PDB file of C-alpha atoms in Angstrom:
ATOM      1  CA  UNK A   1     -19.206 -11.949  -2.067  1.00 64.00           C
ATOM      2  CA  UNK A   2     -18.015 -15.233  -2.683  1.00 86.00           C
ATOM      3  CA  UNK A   3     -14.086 -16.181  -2.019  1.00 96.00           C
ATOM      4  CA  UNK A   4     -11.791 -19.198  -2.067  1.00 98.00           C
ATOM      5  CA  UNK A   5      -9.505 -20.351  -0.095  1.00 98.00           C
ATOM      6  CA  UNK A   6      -6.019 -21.186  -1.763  1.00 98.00           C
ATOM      7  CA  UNK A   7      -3.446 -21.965   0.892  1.00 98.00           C
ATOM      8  CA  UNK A   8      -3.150 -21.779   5.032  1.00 98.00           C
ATOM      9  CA  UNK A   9      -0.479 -21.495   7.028  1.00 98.00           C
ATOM     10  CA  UNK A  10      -0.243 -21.201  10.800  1.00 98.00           C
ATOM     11  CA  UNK A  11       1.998 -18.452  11.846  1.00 98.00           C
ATOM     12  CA  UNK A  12       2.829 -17.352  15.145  1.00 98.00           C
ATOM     13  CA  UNK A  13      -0.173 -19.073  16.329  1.00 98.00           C
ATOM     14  CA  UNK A  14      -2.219 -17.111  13.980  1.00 98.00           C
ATOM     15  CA  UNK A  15      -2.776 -18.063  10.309  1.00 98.00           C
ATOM     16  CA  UNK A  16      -1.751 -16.821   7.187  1.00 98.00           C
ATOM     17  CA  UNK A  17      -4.023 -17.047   3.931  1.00 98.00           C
ATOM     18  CA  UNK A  18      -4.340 -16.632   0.326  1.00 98.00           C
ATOM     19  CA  UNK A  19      -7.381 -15.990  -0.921  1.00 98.00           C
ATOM     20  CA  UNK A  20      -8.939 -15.212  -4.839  1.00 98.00           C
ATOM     21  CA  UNK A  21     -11.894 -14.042  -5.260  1.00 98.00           C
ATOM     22  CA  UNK A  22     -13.942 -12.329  -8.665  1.00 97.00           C
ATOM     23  CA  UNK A  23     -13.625  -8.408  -8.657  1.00 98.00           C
ATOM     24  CA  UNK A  24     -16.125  -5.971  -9.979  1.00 97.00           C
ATOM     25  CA  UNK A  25     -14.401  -3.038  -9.311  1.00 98.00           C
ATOM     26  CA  UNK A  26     -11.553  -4.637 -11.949  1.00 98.00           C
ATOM     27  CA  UNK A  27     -13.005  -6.758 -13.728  1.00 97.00           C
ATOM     28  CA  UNK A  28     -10.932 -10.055 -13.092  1.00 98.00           C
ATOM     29  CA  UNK A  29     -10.066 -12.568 -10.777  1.00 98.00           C
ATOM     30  CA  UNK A  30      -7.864 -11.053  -7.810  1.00 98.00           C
ATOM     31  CA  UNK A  31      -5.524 -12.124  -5.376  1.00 98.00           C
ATOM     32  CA  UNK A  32      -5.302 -11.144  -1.633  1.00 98.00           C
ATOM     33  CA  UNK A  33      -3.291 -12.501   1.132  1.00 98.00           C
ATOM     34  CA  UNK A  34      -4.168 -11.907   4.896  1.00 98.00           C
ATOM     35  CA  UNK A  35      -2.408 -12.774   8.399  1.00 98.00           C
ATOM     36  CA  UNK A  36      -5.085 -13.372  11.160  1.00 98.00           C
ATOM     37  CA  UNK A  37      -3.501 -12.870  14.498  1.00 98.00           C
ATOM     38  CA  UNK A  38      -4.342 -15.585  17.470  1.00 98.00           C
ATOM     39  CA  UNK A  39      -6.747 -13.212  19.340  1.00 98.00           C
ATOM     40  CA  UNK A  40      -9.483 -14.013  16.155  1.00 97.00           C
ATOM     41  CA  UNK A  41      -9.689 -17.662  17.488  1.00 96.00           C
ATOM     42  CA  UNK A  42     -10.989 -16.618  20.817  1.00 94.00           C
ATOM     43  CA  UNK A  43     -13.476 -14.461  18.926  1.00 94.00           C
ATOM     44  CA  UNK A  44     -12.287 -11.067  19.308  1.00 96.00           C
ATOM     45  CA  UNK A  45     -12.513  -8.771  16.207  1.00 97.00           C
ATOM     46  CA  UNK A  46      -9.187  -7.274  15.040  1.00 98.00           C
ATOM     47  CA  UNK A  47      -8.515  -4.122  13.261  1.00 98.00           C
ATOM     48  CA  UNK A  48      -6.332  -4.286   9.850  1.00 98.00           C
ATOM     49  CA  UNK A  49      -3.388  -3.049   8.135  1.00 98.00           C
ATOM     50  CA  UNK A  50      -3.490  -2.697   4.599  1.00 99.00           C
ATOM     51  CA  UNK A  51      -0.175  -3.743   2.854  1.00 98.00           C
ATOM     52  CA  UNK A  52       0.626  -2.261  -0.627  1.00 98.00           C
ATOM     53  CA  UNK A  53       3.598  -3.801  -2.530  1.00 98.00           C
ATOM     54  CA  UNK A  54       5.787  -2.058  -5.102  1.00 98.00           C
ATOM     55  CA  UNK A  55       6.579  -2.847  -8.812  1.00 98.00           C
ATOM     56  CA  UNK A  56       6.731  -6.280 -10.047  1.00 98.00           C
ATOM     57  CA  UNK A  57       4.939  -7.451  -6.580  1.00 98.00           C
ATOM     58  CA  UNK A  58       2.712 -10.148  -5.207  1.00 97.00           C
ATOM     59  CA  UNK A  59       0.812 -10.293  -2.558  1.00 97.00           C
ATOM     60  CA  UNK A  60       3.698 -12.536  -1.147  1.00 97.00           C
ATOM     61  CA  UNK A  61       6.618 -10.632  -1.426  1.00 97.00           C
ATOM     62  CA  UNK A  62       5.243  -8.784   1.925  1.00 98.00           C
ATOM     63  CA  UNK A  63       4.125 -11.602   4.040  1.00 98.00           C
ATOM     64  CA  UNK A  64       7.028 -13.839   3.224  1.00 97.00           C
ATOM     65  CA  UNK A  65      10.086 -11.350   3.313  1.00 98.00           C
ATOM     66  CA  UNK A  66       8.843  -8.795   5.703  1.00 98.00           C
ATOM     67  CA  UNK A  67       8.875 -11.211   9.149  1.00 98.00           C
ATOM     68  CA  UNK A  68       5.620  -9.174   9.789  1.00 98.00           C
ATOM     69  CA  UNK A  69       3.680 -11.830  11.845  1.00 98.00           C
ATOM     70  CA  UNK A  70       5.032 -11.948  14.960  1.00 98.00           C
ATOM     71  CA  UNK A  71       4.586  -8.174  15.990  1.00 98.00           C
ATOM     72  CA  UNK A  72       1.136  -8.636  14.588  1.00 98.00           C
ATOM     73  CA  UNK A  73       0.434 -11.422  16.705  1.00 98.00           C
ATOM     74  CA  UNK A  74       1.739  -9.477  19.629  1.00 98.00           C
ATOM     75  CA  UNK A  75      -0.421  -6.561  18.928  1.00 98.00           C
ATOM     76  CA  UNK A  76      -3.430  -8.596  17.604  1.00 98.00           C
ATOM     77  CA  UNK A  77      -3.710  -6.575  14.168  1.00 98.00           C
ATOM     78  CA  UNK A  78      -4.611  -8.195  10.732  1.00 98.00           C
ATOM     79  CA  UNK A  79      -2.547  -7.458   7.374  1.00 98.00           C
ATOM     80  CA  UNK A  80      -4.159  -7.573   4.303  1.00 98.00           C
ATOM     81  CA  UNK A  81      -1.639  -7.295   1.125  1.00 98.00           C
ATOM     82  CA  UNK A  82      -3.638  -7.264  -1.898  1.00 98.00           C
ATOM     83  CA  UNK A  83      -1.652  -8.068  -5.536  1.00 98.00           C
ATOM     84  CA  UNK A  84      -0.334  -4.910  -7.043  1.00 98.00           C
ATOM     85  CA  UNK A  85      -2.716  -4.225 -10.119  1.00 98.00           C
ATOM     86  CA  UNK A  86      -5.492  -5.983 -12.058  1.00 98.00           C
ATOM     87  CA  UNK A  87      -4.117  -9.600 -13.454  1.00 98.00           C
ATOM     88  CA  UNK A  88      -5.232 -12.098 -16.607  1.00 97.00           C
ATOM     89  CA  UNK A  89      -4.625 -13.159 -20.302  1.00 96.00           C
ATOM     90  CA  UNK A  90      -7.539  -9.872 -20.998  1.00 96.00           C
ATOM     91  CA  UNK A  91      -5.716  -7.289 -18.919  1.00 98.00           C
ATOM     92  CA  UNK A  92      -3.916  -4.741 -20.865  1.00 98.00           C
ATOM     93  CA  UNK A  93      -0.115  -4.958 -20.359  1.00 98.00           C
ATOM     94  CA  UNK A  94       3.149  -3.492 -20.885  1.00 97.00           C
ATOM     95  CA  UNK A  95       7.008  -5.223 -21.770  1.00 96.00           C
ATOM     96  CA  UNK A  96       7.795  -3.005 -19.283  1.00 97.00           C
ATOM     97  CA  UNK A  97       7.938  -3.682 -15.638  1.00 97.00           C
ATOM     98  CA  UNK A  98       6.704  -0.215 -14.310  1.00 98.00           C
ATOM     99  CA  UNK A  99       3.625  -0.194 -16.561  1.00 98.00           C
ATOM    100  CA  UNK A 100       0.905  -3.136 -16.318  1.00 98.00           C
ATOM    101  CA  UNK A 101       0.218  -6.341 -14.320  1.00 98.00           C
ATOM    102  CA  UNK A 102       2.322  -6.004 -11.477  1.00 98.00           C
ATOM    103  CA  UNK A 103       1.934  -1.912 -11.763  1.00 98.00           C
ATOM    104  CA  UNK A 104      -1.181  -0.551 -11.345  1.00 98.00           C
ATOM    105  CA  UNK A 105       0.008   2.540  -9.252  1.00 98.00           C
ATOM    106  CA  UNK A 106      -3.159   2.571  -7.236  1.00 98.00           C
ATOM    107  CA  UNK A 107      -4.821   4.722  -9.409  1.00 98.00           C
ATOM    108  CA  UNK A 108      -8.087   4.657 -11.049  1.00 98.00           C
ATOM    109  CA  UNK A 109      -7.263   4.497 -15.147  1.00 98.00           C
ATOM    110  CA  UNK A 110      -9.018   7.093 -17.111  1.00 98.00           C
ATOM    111  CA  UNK A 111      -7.495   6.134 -20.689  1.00 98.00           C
ATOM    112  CA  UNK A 112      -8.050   3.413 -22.884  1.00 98.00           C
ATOM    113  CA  UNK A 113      -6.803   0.181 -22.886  1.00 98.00           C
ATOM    114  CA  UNK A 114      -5.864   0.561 -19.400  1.00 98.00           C
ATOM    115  CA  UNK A 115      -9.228   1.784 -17.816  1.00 98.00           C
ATOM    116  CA  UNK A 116     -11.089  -1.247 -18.585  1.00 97.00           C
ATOM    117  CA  UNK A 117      -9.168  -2.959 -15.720  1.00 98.00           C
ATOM    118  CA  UNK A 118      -6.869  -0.563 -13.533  1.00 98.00           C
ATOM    119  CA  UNK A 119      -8.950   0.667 -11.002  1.00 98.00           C
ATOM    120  CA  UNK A 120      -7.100   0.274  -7.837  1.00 98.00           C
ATOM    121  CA  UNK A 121      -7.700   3.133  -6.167  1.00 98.00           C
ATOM    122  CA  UNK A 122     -11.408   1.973  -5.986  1.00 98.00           C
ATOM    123  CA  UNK A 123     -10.406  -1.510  -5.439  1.00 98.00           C
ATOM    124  CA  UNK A 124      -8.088  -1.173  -2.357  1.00 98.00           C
ATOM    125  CA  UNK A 125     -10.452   1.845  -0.854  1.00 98.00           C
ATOM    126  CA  UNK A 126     -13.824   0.543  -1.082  1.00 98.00           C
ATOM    127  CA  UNK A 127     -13.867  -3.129  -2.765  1.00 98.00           C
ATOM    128  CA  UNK A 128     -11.194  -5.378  -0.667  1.00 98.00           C
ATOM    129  CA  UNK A 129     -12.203  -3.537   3.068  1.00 98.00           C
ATOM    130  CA  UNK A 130     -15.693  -4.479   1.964  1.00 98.00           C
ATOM    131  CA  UNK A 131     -15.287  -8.561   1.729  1.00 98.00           C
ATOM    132  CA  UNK A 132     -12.983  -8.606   4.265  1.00 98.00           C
ATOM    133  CA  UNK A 133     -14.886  -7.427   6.567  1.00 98.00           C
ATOM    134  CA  UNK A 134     -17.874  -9.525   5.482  1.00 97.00           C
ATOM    135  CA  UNK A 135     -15.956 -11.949   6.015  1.00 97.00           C
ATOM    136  CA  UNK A 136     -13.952 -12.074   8.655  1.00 98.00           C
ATOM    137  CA  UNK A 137     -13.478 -11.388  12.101  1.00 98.00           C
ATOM    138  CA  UNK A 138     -12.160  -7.595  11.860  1.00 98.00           C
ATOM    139  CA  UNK A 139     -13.115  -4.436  13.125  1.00 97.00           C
ATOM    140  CA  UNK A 140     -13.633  -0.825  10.939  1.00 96.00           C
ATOM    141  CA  UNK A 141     -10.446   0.369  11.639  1.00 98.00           C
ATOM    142  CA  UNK A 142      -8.014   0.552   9.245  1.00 98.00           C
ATOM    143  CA  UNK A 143      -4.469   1.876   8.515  1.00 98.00           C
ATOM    144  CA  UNK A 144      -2.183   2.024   5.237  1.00 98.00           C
ATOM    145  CA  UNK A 145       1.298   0.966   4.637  1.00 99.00           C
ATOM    146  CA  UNK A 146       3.026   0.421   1.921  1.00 98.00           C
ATOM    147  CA  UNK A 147       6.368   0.013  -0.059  1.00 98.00           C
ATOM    148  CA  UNK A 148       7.827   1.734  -3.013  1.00 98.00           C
ATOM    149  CA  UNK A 149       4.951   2.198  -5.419  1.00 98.00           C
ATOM    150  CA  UNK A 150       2.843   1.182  -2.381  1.00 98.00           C
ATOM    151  CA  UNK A 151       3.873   3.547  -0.518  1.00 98.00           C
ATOM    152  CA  UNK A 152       2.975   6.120  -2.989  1.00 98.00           C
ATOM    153  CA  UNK A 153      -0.821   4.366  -3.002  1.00 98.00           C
ATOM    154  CA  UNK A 154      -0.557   4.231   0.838  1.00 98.00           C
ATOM    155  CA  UNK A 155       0.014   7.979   1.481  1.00 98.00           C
ATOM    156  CA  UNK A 156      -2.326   8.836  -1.294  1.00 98.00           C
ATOM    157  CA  UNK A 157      -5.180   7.098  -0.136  1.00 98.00           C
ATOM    158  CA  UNK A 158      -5.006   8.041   3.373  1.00 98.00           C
ATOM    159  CA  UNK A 159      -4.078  12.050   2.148  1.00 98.00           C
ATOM    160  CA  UNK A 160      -7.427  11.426   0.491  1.00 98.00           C
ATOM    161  CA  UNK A 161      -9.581   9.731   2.707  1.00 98.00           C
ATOM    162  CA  UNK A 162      -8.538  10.465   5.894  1.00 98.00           C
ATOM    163  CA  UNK A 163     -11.255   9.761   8.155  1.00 97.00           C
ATOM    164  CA  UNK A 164     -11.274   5.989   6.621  1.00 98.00           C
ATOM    165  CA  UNK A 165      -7.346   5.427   8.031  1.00 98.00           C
ATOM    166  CA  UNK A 166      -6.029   5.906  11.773  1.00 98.00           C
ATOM    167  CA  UNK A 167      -2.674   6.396  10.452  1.00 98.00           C
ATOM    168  CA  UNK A 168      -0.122   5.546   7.693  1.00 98.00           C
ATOM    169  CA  UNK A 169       3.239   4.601   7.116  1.00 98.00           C
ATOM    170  CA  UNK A 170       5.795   3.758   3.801  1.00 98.00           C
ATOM    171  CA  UNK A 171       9.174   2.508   3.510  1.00 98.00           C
ATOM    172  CA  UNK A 172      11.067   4.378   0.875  1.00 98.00           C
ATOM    173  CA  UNK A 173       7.735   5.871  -1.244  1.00 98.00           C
ATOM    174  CA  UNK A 174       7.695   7.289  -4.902  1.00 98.00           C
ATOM    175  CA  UNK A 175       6.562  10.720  -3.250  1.00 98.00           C
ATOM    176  CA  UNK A 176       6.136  12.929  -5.506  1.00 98.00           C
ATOM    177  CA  UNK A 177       5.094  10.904  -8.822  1.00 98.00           C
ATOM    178  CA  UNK A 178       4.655  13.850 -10.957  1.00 98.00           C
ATOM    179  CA  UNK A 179       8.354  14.960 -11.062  1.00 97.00           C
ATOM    180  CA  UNK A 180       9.955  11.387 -11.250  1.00 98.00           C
ATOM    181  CA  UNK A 181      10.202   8.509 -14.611  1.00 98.00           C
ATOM    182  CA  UNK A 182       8.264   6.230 -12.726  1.00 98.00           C
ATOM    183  CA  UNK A 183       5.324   8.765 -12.518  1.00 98.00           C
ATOM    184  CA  UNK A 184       6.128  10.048 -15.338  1.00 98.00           C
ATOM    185  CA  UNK A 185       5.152   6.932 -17.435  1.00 98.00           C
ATOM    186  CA  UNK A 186       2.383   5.373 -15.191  1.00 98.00           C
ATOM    187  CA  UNK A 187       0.633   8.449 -15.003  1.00 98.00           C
ATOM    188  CA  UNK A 188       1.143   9.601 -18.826  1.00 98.00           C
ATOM    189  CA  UNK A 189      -0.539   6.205 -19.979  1.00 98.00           C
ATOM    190  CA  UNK A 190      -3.557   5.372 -17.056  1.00 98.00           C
ATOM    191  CA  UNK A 191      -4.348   9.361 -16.760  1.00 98.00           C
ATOM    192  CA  UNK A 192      -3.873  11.398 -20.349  1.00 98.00           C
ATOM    193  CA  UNK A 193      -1.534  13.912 -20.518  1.00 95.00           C
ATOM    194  CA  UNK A 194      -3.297  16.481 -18.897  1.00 94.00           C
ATOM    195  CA  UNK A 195      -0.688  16.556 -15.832  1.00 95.00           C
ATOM    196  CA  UNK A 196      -3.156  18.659 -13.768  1.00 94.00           C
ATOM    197  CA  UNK A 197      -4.964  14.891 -12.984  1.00 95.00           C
ATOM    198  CA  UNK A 198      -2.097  13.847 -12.077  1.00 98.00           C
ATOM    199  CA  UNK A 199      -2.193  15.650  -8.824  1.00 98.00           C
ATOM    200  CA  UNK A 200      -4.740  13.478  -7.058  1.00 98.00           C
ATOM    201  CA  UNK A 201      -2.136  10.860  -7.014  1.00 98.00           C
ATOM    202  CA  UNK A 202       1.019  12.784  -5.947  1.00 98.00           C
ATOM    203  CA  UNK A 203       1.214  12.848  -2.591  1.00 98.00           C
ATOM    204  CA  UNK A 204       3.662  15.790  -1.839  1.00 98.00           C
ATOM    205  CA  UNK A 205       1.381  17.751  -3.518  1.00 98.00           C
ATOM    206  CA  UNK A 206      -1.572  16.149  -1.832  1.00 98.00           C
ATOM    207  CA  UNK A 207       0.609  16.975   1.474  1.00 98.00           C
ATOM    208  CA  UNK A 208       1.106  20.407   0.902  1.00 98.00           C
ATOM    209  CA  UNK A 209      -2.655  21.295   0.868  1.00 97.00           C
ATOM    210  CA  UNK A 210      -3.748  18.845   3.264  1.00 98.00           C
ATOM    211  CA  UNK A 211      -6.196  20.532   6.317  1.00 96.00           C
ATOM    212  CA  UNK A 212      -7.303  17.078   7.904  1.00 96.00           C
ATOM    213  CA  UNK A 213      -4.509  14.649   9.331  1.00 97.00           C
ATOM    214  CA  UNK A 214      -3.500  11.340   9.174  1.00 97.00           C
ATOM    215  CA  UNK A 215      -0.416  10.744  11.391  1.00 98.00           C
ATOM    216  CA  UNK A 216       2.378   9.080   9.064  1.00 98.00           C
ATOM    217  CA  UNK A 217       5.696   7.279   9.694  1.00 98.00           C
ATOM    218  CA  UNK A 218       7.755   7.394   6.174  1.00 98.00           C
ATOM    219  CA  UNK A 219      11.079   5.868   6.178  1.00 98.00           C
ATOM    220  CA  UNK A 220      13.755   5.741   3.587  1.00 98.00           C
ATOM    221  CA  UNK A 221      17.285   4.350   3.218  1.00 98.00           C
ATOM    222  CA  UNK A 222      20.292   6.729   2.147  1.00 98.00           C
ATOM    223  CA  UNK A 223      21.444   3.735   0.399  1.00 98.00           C
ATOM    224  CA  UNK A 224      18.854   3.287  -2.067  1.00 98.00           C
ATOM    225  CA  UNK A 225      19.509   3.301  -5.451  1.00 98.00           C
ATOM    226  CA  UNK A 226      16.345   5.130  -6.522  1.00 98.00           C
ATOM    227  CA  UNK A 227      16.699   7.666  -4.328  1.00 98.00           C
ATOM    228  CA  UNK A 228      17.256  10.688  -6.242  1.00 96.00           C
ATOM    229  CA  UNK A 229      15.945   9.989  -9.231  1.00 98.00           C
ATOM    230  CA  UNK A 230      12.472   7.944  -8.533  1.00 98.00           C
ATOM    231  CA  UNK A 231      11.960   8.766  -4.515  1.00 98.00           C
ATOM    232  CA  UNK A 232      12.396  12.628  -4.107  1.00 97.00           C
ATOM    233  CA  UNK A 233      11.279  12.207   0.149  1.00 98.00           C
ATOM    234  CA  UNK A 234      12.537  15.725   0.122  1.00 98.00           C
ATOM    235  CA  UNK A 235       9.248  17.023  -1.895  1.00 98.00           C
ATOM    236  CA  UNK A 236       7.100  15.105   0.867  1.00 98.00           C
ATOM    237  CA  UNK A 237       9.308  16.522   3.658  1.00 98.00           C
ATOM    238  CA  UNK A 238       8.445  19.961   2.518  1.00 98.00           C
ATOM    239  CA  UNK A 239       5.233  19.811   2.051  1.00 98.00           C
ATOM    240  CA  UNK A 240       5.053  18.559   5.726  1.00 98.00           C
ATOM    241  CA  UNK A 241       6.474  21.990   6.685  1.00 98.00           C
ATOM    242  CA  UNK A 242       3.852  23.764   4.259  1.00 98.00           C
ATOM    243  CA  UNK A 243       0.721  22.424   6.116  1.00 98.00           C
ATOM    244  CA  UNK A 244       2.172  21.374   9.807  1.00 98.00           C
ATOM    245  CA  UNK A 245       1.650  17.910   8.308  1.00 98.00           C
ATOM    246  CA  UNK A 246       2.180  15.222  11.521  1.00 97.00           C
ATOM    247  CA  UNK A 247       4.881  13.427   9.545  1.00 98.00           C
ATOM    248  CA  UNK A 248       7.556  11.458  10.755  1.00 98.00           C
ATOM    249  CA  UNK A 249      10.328  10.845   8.328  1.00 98.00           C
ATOM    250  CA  UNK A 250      13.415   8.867   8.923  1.00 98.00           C
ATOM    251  CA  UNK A 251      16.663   8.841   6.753  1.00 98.00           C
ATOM    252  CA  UNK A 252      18.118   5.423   7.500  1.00 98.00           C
ATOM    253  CA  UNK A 253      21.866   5.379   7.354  1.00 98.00           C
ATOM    254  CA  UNK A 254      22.834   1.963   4.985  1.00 98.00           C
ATOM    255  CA  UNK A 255      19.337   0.916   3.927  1.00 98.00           C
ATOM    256  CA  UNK A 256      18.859  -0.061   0.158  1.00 98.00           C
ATOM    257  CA  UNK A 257      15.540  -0.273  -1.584  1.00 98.00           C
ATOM    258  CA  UNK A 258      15.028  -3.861  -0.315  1.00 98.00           C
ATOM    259  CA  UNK A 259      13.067  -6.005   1.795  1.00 98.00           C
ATOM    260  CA  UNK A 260      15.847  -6.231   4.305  1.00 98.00           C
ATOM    261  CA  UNK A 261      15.359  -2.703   4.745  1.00 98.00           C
ATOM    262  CA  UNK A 262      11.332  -3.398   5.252  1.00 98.00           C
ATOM    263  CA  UNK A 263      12.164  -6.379   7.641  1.00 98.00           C
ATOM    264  CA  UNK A 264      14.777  -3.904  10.022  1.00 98.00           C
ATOM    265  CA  UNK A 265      11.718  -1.801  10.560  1.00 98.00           C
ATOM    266  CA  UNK A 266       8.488  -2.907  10.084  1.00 98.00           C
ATOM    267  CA  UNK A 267       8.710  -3.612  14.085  1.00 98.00           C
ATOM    268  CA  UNK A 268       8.302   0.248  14.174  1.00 98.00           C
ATOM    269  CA  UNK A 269       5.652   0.471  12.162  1.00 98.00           C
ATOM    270  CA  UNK A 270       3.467  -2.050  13.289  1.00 98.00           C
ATOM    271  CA  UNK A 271       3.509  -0.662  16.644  1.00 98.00           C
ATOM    272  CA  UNK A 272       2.995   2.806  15.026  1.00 98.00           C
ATOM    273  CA  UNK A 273       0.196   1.705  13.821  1.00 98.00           C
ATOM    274  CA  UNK A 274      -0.959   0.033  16.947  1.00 98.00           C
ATOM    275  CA  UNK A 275      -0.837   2.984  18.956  1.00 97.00           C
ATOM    276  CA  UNK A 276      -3.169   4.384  16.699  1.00 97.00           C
ATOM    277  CA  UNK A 277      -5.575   1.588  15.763  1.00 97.00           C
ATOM    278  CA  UNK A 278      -5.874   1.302  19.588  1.00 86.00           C
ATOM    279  CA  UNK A 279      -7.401   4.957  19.862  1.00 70.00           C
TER     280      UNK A 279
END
């Protein structure tokens, strides 16, 4: 697997890169960033954090709002923040900024024109762990974080695969997709209208049956403007009960849908998933 290199930048004596490289899985030219803490350059192998953005998101939203790289240094973990869906002048797209490039839900598309392209699901589970760890120096461990739409794809994925992730964590996730516009619309386009496949993505519902465990750290601000209508953590919560789930969930007093809110806390959950990683 063949990548290039597009920028560096040393950060908290580790380095930050972007990378592009060609993508089977979707069928276009991706994107990836990835923070390599200062243990690498003594030679020691890391394990990684996957970082999944929300709607309209880069890659760099994460890595340059999120003040991320210090505790990762600390802690000697990797992040990897891959770009948020499929992107080029042939990738279907939408006017809209919760369907299309910048949207790809983390699903894998069934419908047409959308499943020429939008395989994400595929791309961040099996694809991107593949070449990074080709490539560089990281262990097999893994765990999942994400943001928003992200942290819909983060709790899915590791709901669905658990014995690929330690642990998981999301800051104010679209839990239960099914039941919300956002959801609504993604799922209604990249899956049919047959709303029964839309439960593989929905992680409440994902939650509720769950018999193997990932431990997971969600929080969510009581300020956030999408809370009611988009968020619904109180689907995920109960689901939690349902099962005996091992989920954490905090209702922060103040916090808005924004990065601020990801940079208050991401201290926690970096060392959340440190404690795990380590076992």
């Amino acid at each position: 697997m063949s990548i290039e290199n597009l920028s560096s930048n040393k950060s908290f004596g580790g380095w930050h890169k972007q990378y592009s490289h060609r993508s089977d899985t979707l069928g276009c030219v991706m994107r990836f960033a990835i923070y390599l803490p200062p243990q690498v350059a003594s030679g020691q192998k890391v394990p990684v954090v996957y970082w999944l953005s929300g709607l309209t998101c880069t890659d760099e939203n994460f890595m340059q709002k999120a003040g991320a790289h210090r505790v990762a240094a600390e802690l000697g973990i990797a992040i990897v923040a891959p770009d948020t869906s499929p992107r080029g002048d042939d990738v279907a797209n939408d006017d809209g900024y919760d369907l299309g490039q910048g949207a790809g839900f983390y699903v894998n598309a069934t419908e047409s024109p959308w499943n020429t392209h939008y395989r994400m699901y595929d791309y961040v589970l099996n694809e991107l762990p593949a070449l990074v760890e080709s490539v560089f120096p990281v262990t097999g461990q893994r765990s999942v974080a994400g943001h928003s739409m992200g942290g819909h794809g983060a709790l899915v994925l590791a709901l669905r695969n658990p014995q690929t992730y330690q642990s998981v964590s999301a800051f104010s996730p679209i839990s239960n997709p099914v039941s919300c516009p956002w959801g609504k619309k993604a799922f209604a386009a990249y899956l049919g209208n047959d709303t029964g496949r839309w439960a593989a993505y929905d992680a409440s519902l994902l939650m509720r049956k769950a018999q193997k465990f990932v431990p997971a750290l969600v929080d969510q601000g009581d300020a956030d403007n999408f809370l009611a209508e988009q968020l619904r953590p109180e689907a995920l919560e109960a689901s939690a009960h349902i099962s005996g789930y091992p989920l954490e969930l905090n209702l922060r007093e103040g916090y808005d849908h924004s990065y601020y809110f990801i940079a208050s806390f991401i201290e926690d959950h970096l060392r959340f998933h440190g404690r795990h990683l380590e076992r």
